[in-house]
PDB file of C-alpha atoms and ligand atoms in Angstrom:
ATOM      1  CA  MET A  11      90.263  18.276 324.945  1.00 41.00           C
ATOM      2  CA  PRO A  12      89.195  15.126 322.307  1.00 41.00           C
ATOM      3  CA  ILE A  13      91.454  13.986 319.756  1.00 38.00           C
ATOM      4  CA  GLN A  14      90.574  14.569 316.286  1.00 42.00           C
ATOM      5  CA  LYS A  15      90.457  11.849 314.028  1.00 47.00           C
ATOM      6  CA  LYS A  16      92.652  12.557 310.741  1.00 57.00           C
ATOM      7  CA  TYR A  17      91.139  11.207 307.887  1.00 69.00           C
ATOM      8  CA  ASN A  18      93.439   9.874 305.139  1.00 90.00           C
ATOM      9  CA  TYR A  19      92.572  10.266 301.651  1.00 96.00           C
ATOM     10  CA  LEU A  20      94.649   9.372 298.310  1.00 96.00           C
ATOM     11  CA  LEU A  21      94.727   9.885 294.705  1.00 98.00           C
ATOM     12  CA  PHE A  22      95.583   7.135 292.719  1.00 97.00           C
ATOM     13  CA  GLY A  23      96.804   7.166 288.859  1.00 96.00           C
ATOM     14  CA  ASN A  24      99.447   7.095 286.536  1.00 95.00           C
ATOM     15  CA  PRO A  25     100.752  10.026 286.392  1.00 92.00           C
ATOM     16  CA  VAL A  26      99.458  12.032 289.497  1.00 93.00           C
ATOM     17  CA  HIS A  27     102.338  13.955 289.850  1.00 92.00           C
ATOM     18  CA  HIS A  28     101.340  17.018 287.424  1.00 88.00           C
ATOM     19  CA  SER A  29      98.098  17.064 289.946  1.00 94.00           C
ATOM     20  CA  LYS A  30      96.615  19.926 291.260  1.00 95.00           C
ATOM     21  CA  SER A  31      94.345  17.730 293.746  1.00 97.00           C
ATOM     22  CA  PRO A  32      96.552  18.270 296.824  1.00 97.00           C
ATOM     23  CA  ILE A  33      96.723  22.015 296.836  1.00 96.00           C
ATOM     24  CA  ILE A  34      92.749  22.066 296.294  1.00 97.00           C
ATOM     25  CA  TYR A  35      92.242  19.792 299.141  1.00 97.00           C
ATOM     26  CA  LYS A  36      94.834  21.708 301.574  1.00 96.00           C
ATOM     27  CA  TYR A  37      92.407  24.934 300.425  1.00 97.00           C
ATOM     28  CA  PHE A  38      89.256  22.782 301.215  1.00 97.00           C
ATOM     29  CA  SER A  39      90.975  21.898 304.320  1.00 95.00           C
ATOM     30  CA  HIS A  40      91.589  25.324 305.285  1.00 94.00           C
ATOM     31  CA  ASN A  41      87.751  26.575 304.368  1.00 92.00           C
ATOM     32  CA  THR A  42      86.240  23.665 306.369  1.00 95.00           C
ATOM     33  CA  GLY A  43      88.782  23.861 309.324  1.00 94.00           C
ATOM     34  CA  LEU A  44      88.687  19.728 308.837  1.00 93.00           C
ATOM     35  CA  MET A  45      91.907  18.407 309.049  1.00 91.00           C
ATOM     36  CA  PHE A  46      92.609  15.104 306.980  1.00 91.00           C
ATOM     37  CA  ASP A  47      95.899  13.634 304.732  1.00 92.00           C
ATOM     38  CA  TYR A  48      95.865  14.486 300.710  1.00 96.00           C
ATOM     39  CA  ASN A  49      98.098  12.473 299.064  1.00 95.00           C
ATOM     40  CA  ILE A  50      98.957  11.420 295.396  1.00 96.00           C
ATOM     41  CA  LYS A  51     100.624   7.720 294.739  1.00 96.00           C
ATOM     42  CA  GLN A  52     101.617   6.376 291.037  1.00 97.00           C
ATOM     43  CA  VAL A  53     100.277   3.021 291.151  1.00 97.00           C
ATOM     44  CA  GLU A  54     101.580   0.425 288.009  1.00 96.00           C
ATOM     45  CA  ASN A  55      98.901  -0.104 285.303  1.00 91.00           C
ATOM     46  CA  ASN A  56      98.870  -3.975 286.431  1.00 94.00           C
ATOM     47  CA  MET A  57      98.865  -2.845 290.707  1.00 97.00           C
ATOM     48  CA  PHE A  58      95.698  -0.850 290.752  1.00 97.00           C
ATOM     49  CA  SER A  59      93.272  -3.033 292.455  1.00 97.00           C
ATOM     50  CA  ASN A  60      95.702  -4.635 294.449  1.00 97.00           C
ATOM     51  CA  VAL A  61      96.875  -1.264 296.069  1.00 96.00           C
ATOM     52  CA  VAL A  62      93.916   0.373 296.349  1.00 97.00           C
ATOM     53  CA  LEU A  63      91.663  -3.153 298.104  1.00 95.00           C
ATOM     54  CA  GLU A  64      95.509  -2.260 300.628  1.00 94.00           C
ATOM     55  CA  PHE A  65      95.025   1.160 301.239  1.00 94.00           C
ATOM     56  CA  PHE A  66      91.554   0.454 302.477  1.00 95.00           C
ATOM     57  CA  LYS A  67      92.444  -2.903 304.417  1.00 92.00           C
ATOM     58  CA  THR A  68      94.576  -0.447 306.295  1.00 89.00           C
ATOM     59  CA  TYR A  69      94.683   3.537 306.953  1.00 86.00           C
ATOM     60  CA  GLY A  70      92.479   4.448 303.722  1.00 93.00           C
ATOM     61  CA  GLN A  71      88.544   6.352 304.035  1.00 94.00           C
ATOM     62  CA  GLY A  72      88.915   7.885 300.783  1.00 97.00           C
ATOM     63  CA  ALA A  73      89.887   8.218 297.128  1.00 98.00           C
ATOM     64  CA  ASN A  74      90.400   9.752 294.488  1.00 98.00           C
ATOM     65  CA  VAL A  75      90.581   7.880 290.984  1.00 97.00           C
ATOM     66  CA  THR A  76      92.493   9.697 287.589  1.00 95.00           C
ATOM     67  CA  VAL A  77      93.484   8.340 284.168  1.00 91.00           C
ATOM     68  CA  PRO A  78      93.977   5.458 283.407  1.00 93.00           C
ATOM     69  CA  PHE A  79      91.701   3.887 286.174  1.00 96.00           C
ATOM     70  CA  LYS A  80      88.418   4.816 286.515  1.00 96.00           C
ATOM     71  CA  GLU A  81      87.060   1.920 284.412  1.00 95.00           C
ATOM     72  CA  GLU A  82      88.736  -0.593 287.091  1.00 97.00           C
ATOM     73  CA  ALA A  83      87.995   1.598 290.088  1.00 98.00           C
ATOM     74  CA  TYR A  84      83.988   1.232 288.885  1.00 97.00           C
ATOM     75  CA  LYS A  85      84.666  -2.456 289.059  1.00 97.00           C
ATOM     76  CA  LEU A  86      86.575  -2.907 292.588  1.00 97.00           C
ATOM     77  CA  SER A  87      84.025  -1.172 293.968  1.00 98.00           C
ATOM     78  CA  HIS A  88      81.218  -3.324 295.721  1.00 98.00           C
ATOM     79  CA  ILE A  89      78.441  -0.396 295.380  1.00 98.00           C
ATOM     80  CA  VAL A  90      78.107   2.348 293.198  1.00 98.00           C
ATOM     81  CA  THR A  91      76.195   5.367 292.671  1.00 97.00           C
ATOM     82  CA  ARG A  92      73.641   5.868 289.850  1.00 94.00           C
ATOM     83  CA  ARG A  93      75.720   8.397 288.124  1.00 93.00           C
ATOM     84  CA  ALA A  94      78.565   6.086 288.365  1.00 96.00           C
ATOM     85  CA  GLN A  95      76.658   3.144 286.932  1.00 95.00           C
ATOM     86  CA  MET A  96      75.713   5.335 283.941  1.00 94.00           C
ATOM     87  CA  THR A  97      79.283   6.043 283.258  1.00 93.00           C
ATOM     88  CA  HIS A  98      80.817   3.011 284.117  1.00 93.00           C
ATOM     89  CA  SER A  99      83.476   4.714 285.353  1.00 95.00           C
ATOM     90  CA  VAL A 100      84.524   6.091 289.179  1.00 97.00           C
ATOM     91  CA  ASN A 101      86.596   8.996 289.940  1.00 97.00           C
ATOM     92  CA  VAL A 102      86.131   8.830 293.566  1.00 98.00           C
ATOM     93  CA  LEU A 103      86.089   6.087 296.456  1.00 98.00           C
ATOM     94  CA  LYS A 104      84.699   5.723 300.045  1.00 98.00           C
ATOM     95  CA  LYS A 105      85.107   2.896 302.798  1.00 97.00           C
ATOM     96  CA  LEU A 106      81.601   2.239 304.296  1.00 97.00           C
ATOM     97  CA  LYS A 107      81.029   0.270 307.435  1.00 94.00           C
ATOM     98  CA  ASN A 108      82.357  -3.628 306.714  1.00 92.00           C
ATOM     99  CA  ASN A 109      85.024  -2.435 304.643  1.00 92.00           C
ATOM    100  CA  ILE A 110      82.342  -1.792 301.748  1.00 97.00           C
ATOM    101  CA  ILE A 111      83.663   0.228 299.144  1.00 98.00           C
ATOM    102  CA  LEU A 112      81.681   3.005 297.649  1.00 98.00           C
ATOM    103  CA  GLY A 113      82.370   4.364 294.039  1.00 98.00           C
ATOM    104  CA  ASP A 114      80.922   7.483 292.671  1.00 98.00           C
ATOM    105  CA  ASN A 115      81.560   9.656 289.478  1.00 97.00           C
ATOM    106  CA  THR A 116      81.324  13.336 290.503  1.00 98.00           C
ATOM    107  CA  ASP A 117      83.526  14.370 287.173  1.00 97.00           C
ATOM    108  CA  GLY A 118      79.744  15.063 285.276  1.00 97.00           C
ATOM    109  CA  ILE A 119      78.914  16.371 288.357  1.00 97.00           C
ATOM    110  CA  GLY A 120      81.317  18.885 288.510  1.00 98.00           C
ATOM    111  CA  CYS A 121      81.485  19.949 285.142  1.00 98.00           C
ATOM    112  CA  LEU A 122      77.961  21.335 285.374  1.00 98.00           C
ATOM    113  CA  TYR A 123      78.438  23.083 288.294  1.00 98.00           C
ATOM    114  CA  ASP A 124      81.218  25.026 286.729  1.00 98.00           C
ATOM    115  CA  LEU A 125      79.409  25.823 283.510  1.00 98.00           C
ATOM    116  CA  ASN A 126      76.374  26.934 286.121  1.00 97.00           C
ATOM    117  CA  ARG A 127      78.807  28.758 287.809  1.00 97.00           C
ATOM    118  CA  LEU A 128      80.249  30.513 284.531  1.00 97.00           C
ATOM    119  CA  ASN A 129      76.623  31.437 283.427  1.00 97.00           C
ATOM    120  CA  PHE A 130      77.728  29.200 280.677  1.00 97.00           C
ATOM    121  CA  ILE A 131      74.341  26.644 280.284  1.00 97.00           C
ATOM    122  CA  HIS A 132      70.582  26.678 280.332  1.00 97.00           C
ATOM    123  CA  MET A 133      68.344  23.848 279.778  1.00 97.00           C
ATOM    124  CA  ASN A 134      67.214  22.607 276.319  1.00 97.00           C
ATOM    125  CA  GLN A 135      70.492  24.232 273.930  1.00 98.00           C
ATOM    126  CA  LYS A 136      72.307  22.693 271.821  1.00 98.00           C
ATOM    127  CA  ILE A 137      76.126  21.472 273.033  1.00 98.00           C
ATOM    128  CA  LEU A 138      78.451  20.110 270.563  1.00 97.00           C
ATOM    129  CA  LEU A 139      80.879  17.519 272.502  1.00 97.00           C
ATOM    130  CA  ILE A 140      84.518  17.188 271.038  1.00 96.00           C
ATOM    131  CA  GLY A 141      85.815  13.676 271.499  1.00 95.00           C
ATOM    132  CA  ALA A 142      84.416  10.416 272.487  1.00 95.00           C
ATOM    133  CA  GLY A 143      86.915   8.837 275.500  1.00 92.00           C
ATOM    134  CA  GLY A 144      86.053   8.570 279.016  1.00 89.00           C
ATOM    135  CA  ALA A 145      86.387  12.193 279.866  1.00 92.00           C
ATOM    136  CA  ALA A 146      83.229  12.781 277.234  1.00 95.00           C
ATOM    137  CA  ARG A 147      81.475  10.024 278.372  1.00 94.00           C
ATOM    138  CA  GLY A 148      81.187  11.474 281.719  1.00 94.00           C
ATOM    139  CA  ILE A 149      79.696  14.214 281.285  1.00 96.00           C
ATOM    140  CA  ILE A 150      77.163  13.023 279.166  1.00 97.00           C
ATOM    141  CA  PRO A 151      74.442  12.519 281.675  1.00 95.00           C
ATOM    142  CA  ASN A 152      75.016  15.460 283.367  1.00 96.00           C
ATOM    143  CA  LEU A 153      74.309  17.588 280.172  1.00 97.00           C
ATOM    144  CA  LEU A 154      71.509  15.753 278.569  1.00 97.00           C
ATOM    145  CA  SER A 155      69.771  16.178 282.167  1.00 95.00           C
ATOM    146  CA  LEU A 156      69.091  19.693 280.979  1.00 96.00           C
ATOM    147  CA  ASN A 157      67.645  18.449 278.339  1.00 97.00           C
ATOM    148  CA  CYS A 158      70.084  20.001 276.318  1.00 97.00           C
ATOM    149  CA  SER A 159      70.858  17.955 272.774  1.00 98.00           C
ATOM    150  CA  ILE A 160      74.462  16.890 272.046  1.00 98.00           C
ATOM    151  CA  ASP A 161      75.846  16.250 268.720  1.00 98.00           C
ATOM    152  CA  ILE A 162      79.238  14.530 269.408  1.00 98.00           C
ATOM    153  CA  VAL A 163      82.513  14.711 267.042  1.00 96.00           C
ATOM    154  CA  ASN A 164      85.349  12.384 266.983  1.00 96.00           C
ATOM    155  CA  ARG A 165      88.496  11.498 265.447  1.00 94.00           C
ATOM    156  CA  THR A 166      87.236   8.126 265.114  1.00 96.00           C
ATOM    157  CA  PHE A 167      83.976   8.151 263.815  1.00 97.00           C
ATOM    158  CA  SER A 168      82.566   4.702 265.093  1.00 98.00           C
ATOM    159  CA  ARG A 169      83.780   5.969 268.478  1.00 97.00           C
ATOM    160  CA  ALA A 170      81.354   8.806 268.629  1.00 98.00           C
ATOM    161  CA  LEU A 171      78.679   6.586 266.583  1.00 98.00           C
ATOM    162  CA  HIS A 172      79.221   3.720 270.034  1.00 97.00           C
ATOM    163  CA  VAL A 173      78.676   6.570 272.532  1.00 97.00           C
ATOM    164  CA  ALA A 174      75.859   7.781 271.169  1.00 98.00           C
ATOM    165  CA  SER A 175      74.076   5.482 270.723  1.00 98.00           C
ATOM    166  CA  TYR A 176      74.885   4.148 274.661  1.00 96.00           C
ATOM    167  CA  PHE A 177      73.612   7.584 275.941  1.00 96.00           C
ATOM    168  CA  LYS A 178      70.765   7.829 273.652  1.00 96.00           C
ATOM    169  CA  LYS A 179      68.792   6.426 276.542  1.00 95.00           C
ATOM    170  CA  PHE A 180      68.968   9.496 278.563  1.00 94.00           C
ATOM    171  CA  GLY A 181      67.948  12.040 275.958  1.00 97.00           C
ATOM    172  CA  PHE A 182      68.930  13.458 272.385  1.00 98.00           C
ATOM    173  CA  ILE A 183      72.503  12.481 271.765  1.00 98.00           C
ATOM    174  CA  LYS A 184      73.642  11.840 268.242  1.00 98.00           C
ATOM    175  CA  ALA A 185      76.981  11.521 266.086  1.00 98.00           C
ATOM    176  CA  ILE A 186      78.519  13.646 263.899  1.00 96.00           C
ATOM    177  CA  ARG A 187      81.273  13.048 260.852  1.00 96.00           C
ATOM    178  CA  ILE A 188      83.858  15.673 260.573  1.00 93.00           C
ATOM    179  CA  ASP A 189      82.852  16.229 257.458  1.00 92.00           C
ATOM    180  CA  ASP A 190      79.398  17.377 258.398  1.00 93.00           C
ATOM    181  CA  LEU A 191      80.456  19.854 260.629  1.00 93.00           C
ATOM    182  CA  LYS A 192      79.819  23.038 258.133  1.00 91.00           C
ATOM    183  CA  VAL A 193      78.682  25.574 260.781  1.00 90.00           C
ATOM    184  CA  LEU A 194      79.090  25.782 264.277  1.00 90.00           C
ATOM    185  CA  ASN A 195      75.289  26.480 265.654  1.00 93.00           C
ATOM    186  CA  TYR A 196      76.221  25.859 268.853  1.00 96.00           C
ATOM    187  CA  HIS A 197      75.665  27.762 272.463  1.00 97.00           C
ATOM    188  CA  VAL A 198      78.323  25.822 273.732  1.00 97.00           C
ATOM    189  CA  VAL A 199      81.345  24.003 272.419  1.00 96.00           C
ATOM    190  CA  ILE A 200      83.409  21.732 274.736  1.00 97.00           C
ATOM    191  CA  ASN A 201      86.547  19.600 274.171  1.00 96.00           C
ATOM    192  CA  ALA A 202      86.984  16.429 276.179  1.00 95.00           C
ATOM    193  CA  THR A 203      89.722  15.301 273.941  1.00 93.00           C
ATOM    194  CA  SER A 204      93.401  14.562 275.295  1.00 86.00           C
ATOM    195  CA  ALA A 205      95.129  16.698 271.836  1.00 82.00           C
ATOM    196  CA  GLY A 206      96.039  19.612 274.282  1.00 76.00           C
ATOM    197  CA  ILE A 207      97.856  17.585 276.317  1.00 70.00           C
ATOM    198  CA  HIS A 208     100.101  16.968 273.453  1.00 70.00           C
ATOM    199  CA  GLN A 209      99.730  20.737 272.660  1.00 70.00           C
ATOM    200  CA  GLU A 210      97.514  19.755 269.354  1.00 69.00           C
ATOM    201  CA  CYS A 211      94.526  21.741 268.721  1.00 69.00           C
ATOM    202  CA  SER A 212      91.255  20.232 267.390  1.00 62.00           C
ATOM    203  CA  PHE A 213      91.506  20.325 263.649  1.00 68.00           C
ATOM    204  CA  PHE A 214      87.957  19.700 263.717  1.00 80.00           C
ATOM    205  CA  LEU A 215      86.756  23.242 263.743  1.00 85.00           C
ATOM    206  CA  ASP A 216      89.261  24.992 260.927  1.00 83.00           C
ATOM    207  CA  ASN A 217      86.708  24.307 258.266  1.00 84.00           C
ATOM    208  CA  THR A 218      83.439  25.869 259.915  1.00 89.00           C
ATOM    209  CA  ILE A 219      81.423  28.588 260.087  1.00 89.00           C
ATOM    210  CA  PHE A 220      80.863  30.072 263.188  1.00 86.00           C
ATOM    211  CA  TYR A 221      79.870  32.906 265.240  1.00 89.00           C
ATOM    212  CA  PRO A 222      81.718  33.648 268.287  1.00 89.00           C
ATOM    213  CA  GLU A 223      79.606  36.017 270.054  1.00 90.00           C
ATOM    214  CA  ARG A 224      76.409  33.195 270.417  1.00 92.00           C
ATOM    215  CA  THR A 225      79.012  30.493 271.036  1.00 95.00           C
ATOM    216  CA  VAL A 226      80.721  29.641 274.190  1.00 97.00           C
ATOM    217  CA  PHE A 227      84.043  27.568 274.531  1.00 96.00           C
ATOM    218  CA  TYR A 228      84.885  25.271 277.287  1.00 97.00           C
ATOM    219  CA  ASP A 229      87.338  22.656 277.655  1.00 96.00           C
ATOM    220  CA  LEU A 230      87.638  19.909 280.097  1.00 96.00           C
ATOM    221  CA  PHE A 231      91.733  20.188 279.816  1.00 93.00           C
ATOM    222  CA  TYR A 232      93.196  23.485 281.887  1.00 92.00           C
ATOM    223  CA  ASP A 233      97.129  24.659 281.481  1.00 89.00           C
ATOM    224  CA  ASP A 234      98.667  27.800 283.084  1.00 88.00           C
ATOM    225  CA  LYS A 235      98.263  29.011 279.790  1.00 89.00           C
ATOM    226  CA  LEU A 236      95.453  29.331 277.128  1.00 92.00           C
ATOM    227  CA  THR A 237      94.802  25.482 276.025  1.00 91.00           C
ATOM    228  CA  PRO A 238      95.343  25.244 272.301  1.00 91.00           C
ATOM    229  CA  PHE A 239      91.478  24.682 272.058  1.00 93.00           C
ATOM    230  CA  LEU A 240      90.848  27.695 273.705  1.00 94.00           C
ATOM    231  CA  GLN A 241      93.741  29.599 271.942  1.00 92.00           C
ATOM    232  CA  TRP A 242      91.902  28.957 268.973  1.00 91.00           C
ATOM    233  CA  TYR A 243      88.531  30.419 269.800  1.00 93.00           C
ATOM    234  CA  GLN A 244      90.542  33.401 270.759  1.00 93.00           C
ATOM    235  CA  ASP A 245      91.812  33.727 267.414  1.00 92.00           C
ATOM    236  CA  HIS A 246      89.160  33.402 265.865  1.00 91.00           C
ATOM    237  CA  GLY A 247      87.412  36.243 267.755  1.00 92.00           C
ATOM    238  CA  GLY A 248      85.437  35.026 270.804  1.00 94.00           C
ATOM    239  CA  ILE A 249      85.495  36.290 274.328  1.00 94.00           C
ATOM    240  CA  TYR A 250      83.659  33.269 276.358  1.00 96.00           C
ATOM    241  CA  TYR A 251      85.348  30.516 277.515  1.00 97.00           C
ATOM    242  CA  ALA A 252      86.686  28.468 280.052  1.00 96.00           C
ATOM    243  CA  ASP A 253      89.066  25.849 280.996  1.00 96.00           C
ATOM    244  CA  GLY A 254      88.779  22.661 283.707  1.00 96.00           C
ATOM    245  CA  ILE A 255      90.175  24.109 286.315  1.00 96.00           C
ATOM    246  CA  GLY A 256      86.799  25.119 288.123  1.00 97.00           C
ATOM    247  CA  MET A 257      85.465  21.726 286.769  1.00 98.00           C
ATOM    248  CA  LEU A 258      88.587  19.916 288.614  1.00 97.00           C
ATOM    249  CA  VAL A 259      87.664  22.183 292.252  1.00 98.00           C
ATOM    250  CA  SER A 260      84.403  21.257 291.300  1.00 98.00           C
ATOM    251  CA  GLN A 261      84.530  17.680 291.243  1.00 98.00           C
ATOM    252  CA  ALA A 262      86.855  17.465 294.099  1.00 98.00           C
ATOM    253  CA  ALA A 263      84.192  19.795 296.076  1.00 98.00           C
ATOM    254  CA  TYR A 264      81.755  16.186 295.453  1.00 98.00           C
ATOM    255  CA  SER A 265      84.151  14.091 296.547  1.00 98.00           C
ATOM    256  CA  PHE A 266      85.045  16.207 299.498  1.00 97.00           C
ATOM    257  CA  TYR A 267      81.467  16.394 300.234  1.00 98.00           C
ATOM    258  CA  LEU A 268      80.578  12.409 299.344  1.00 98.00           C
ATOM    259  CA  TRP A 269      83.802  11.744 302.168  1.00 97.00           C
ATOM    260  CA  ASN A 270      82.507  14.310 304.955  1.00 94.00           C
ATOM    261  CA  GLY A 271      78.710  15.823 304.368  1.00 96.00           C
ATOM    262  CA  ILE A 272      80.187  19.307 303.707  1.00 96.00           C
ATOM    263  CA  PHE A 273      80.268  21.017 300.713  1.00 97.00           C
ATOM    264  CA  PRO A 274      83.536  23.585 300.439  1.00 97.00           C
ATOM    265  CA  ASN A 275      83.695  27.000 298.667  1.00 97.00           C
ATOM    266  CA  VAL A 276      84.723  26.297 295.253  1.00 98.00           C
ATOM    267  CA  GLN A 277      85.001  29.819 294.402  1.00 97.00           C
ATOM    268  CA  SER A 278      87.441  30.716 296.604  1.00 96.00           C
ATOM    269  CA  VAL A 279      89.856  27.991 295.875  1.00 97.00           C
ATOM    270  CA  ILE A 280      89.048  29.022 292.138  1.00 96.00           C
ATOM    271  CA  ASN A 281      90.098  32.232 292.571  1.00 95.00           C
ATOM    272  CA  LEU A 282      93.443  31.048 293.972  1.00 94.00           C
ATOM    273  CA  LEU A 283      94.337  28.723 291.493  1.00 94.00           C
ATOM    274  CA  ASN A 284      94.067  31.616 289.246  1.00 90.00           C
ATOM    275  CA  LYS A 285      95.947  34.405 290.866  1.00 85.00           C
ATOM    276  CA  ASN A 286      98.610  33.465 288.644  1.00 71.00           C
ATOM    277  CA  LYS A 287      97.261  32.561 285.725  1.00 74.00           C
ATOM    278  CA  LYS A 288      98.761  33.590 282.769  1.00 64.00           C
ATOM    279  CA  TYR A 289      95.095  34.796 280.801  1.00 65.00           C
ATOM    280  CA  PHE A 290      91.998  35.337 282.471  1.00 60.00           C
ATOM    281  CA  CYS A 291      88.803  34.235 281.091  1.00 59.00           C
ATOM    282  CA  GLU A 292      86.281  34.325 283.401  1.00 60.00           C
TER     283      GLU A 292
HETATM  284  P1  ATR B 344      89.928  10.228 278.142  1.00 78.22           P
HETATM  285  O1  ATR B 344      89.830   8.885 279.023  1.00 78.22           O
HETATM  286  O2  ATR B 344      91.000  11.197 278.846  1.00 78.22           O
HETATM  287  O3  ATR B 344      88.836  10.933 277.661  1.00 78.22           O
HETATM  288  P2  ATR B 344      90.327   8.567 276.199  1.00 78.22           P
HETATM  289  O4  ATR B 344      89.150   7.563 276.531  1.00 78.22           O
HETATM  290  O5  ATR B 344      91.987   7.800 275.609  1.00 78.22           O
HETATM  291  O6  ATR B 344      90.902   9.445 277.134  1.00 78.22           O
HETATM  292  O7  ATR B 344      90.015   9.531 275.076  1.00 78.22           O
HETATM  293  C1  ATR B 344      90.959  10.694 274.308  1.00 78.22           C
HETATM  294  C2  ATR B 344      89.910  11.280 273.426  1.00 78.22           C
HETATM  295  O8  ATR B 344      91.046  12.129 272.713  1.00 78.22           O
HETATM  296  C3  ATR B 344      89.244  10.566 272.027  1.00 78.22           C
HETATM  297  O9  ATR B 344      87.853  11.386 271.610  1.00 78.22           O
HETATM  298  C4  ATR B 344      90.488  10.801 271.087  1.00 78.22           C
HETATM  299  O10 ATR B 344      90.116  10.191 269.971  1.00 78.22           O
HETATM  300  P3  ATR B 344      89.863   9.274 268.964  1.00 78.22           P
HETATM  301  O11 ATR B 344      88.773   8.364 269.694  1.00 78.22           O
HETATM  302  O12 ATR B 344      90.000   9.184 267.667  1.00 78.22           O
HETATM  303  O13 ATR B 344      91.446   8.366 269.895  1.00 78.22           O
HETATM  304  C5  ATR B 344      90.991  12.298 271.303  1.00 78.22           C
HETATM  305  N1  ATR B 344      92.093  12.699 270.468  1.00 78.22           N
HETATM  306  C6  ATR B 344      92.818  11.761 271.079  1.00 78.22           C
HETATM  307  N2  ATR B 344      94.442  12.359 270.418  1.00 78.22           N
HETATM  308  C7  ATR B 344      93.693  13.407 269.715  1.00 78.22           C
HETATM  309  C8  ATR B 344      94.169  14.693 268.448  1.00 78.22           C
HETATM  310  N3  ATR B 344      95.788  14.966 268.559  1.00 78.22           N
HETATM  311  N4  ATR B 344      93.041  14.953 267.947  1.00 78.22           N
HETATM  312  C9  ATR B 344      92.207  14.594 267.923  1.00 78.22           C
HETATM  313  N5  ATR B 344      91.405  13.865 268.844  1.00 78.22           N
HETATM  314  C10 ATR B 344      91.958  13.089 269.762  1.00 78.22           C
END
């Protein structure tokens, strides 16, 4: 019997102990029949490049990268895909021939895949994007690729301005001030801030008029219970919402595809992860 080659993948980040990626890839292994090891590695902030290069020099074939190393991963990649180039951020690495390291970004395509799966997004829609950090930047090109127009609002306005001016070459995007957010006249409102991690809600929306039946809410973050952002929406009568668990599985599926050329069944993995949730939003 031929010996099956065992692949080794790692997730690098700080912190990473909370990550659901190992369980997601375990499900991928089950549903594709591919055998591999997938582990997590917490890296000290000044050690990222050394540790990653050592991993690829020895037994590593691929890696995922999470906060706070996505920009550093972009810099250490020898070549990058166009979507990584557009966001200057890399969440997946692959070793090619001659020890060349390829950097890709599957966050944006993962988000779009999930929004499509949920039937939450269509061409030419109006989107409000809350947040102007790495998570927001990662998804903007994909949203613009649908010819959607994006208003971006952020606690620090100058950061929203900066992001809008960088991405305006790819489509319709403008920064707006919190005080100018009077009516939520959007098809989709996306939370890309890290406020919910600290159980804070985005205060941006408190003084706005909005029509929950016309607007979908999507949080890039996820939790076993409703995130504060989605809780706010639900408290105001909203019923069309989802957290970022589907995006997490989808970006992992695209990473898996980059490594192995096989796209796993995303929906079945989301169903398994949502099985024990205290709420259902799909
Ligand atoms: P990430 O890579 O996860 O996006 P980041 O680059 O640090 O992390 O960005 C975090 C985002 O969450 C920013 O938009 C930040 O707003 P500022 O640019 O004003 O810092 C936003 N954010 C974090 N905590 C927040 C809070 N309590 N309320 C509102 N926005 C918050």
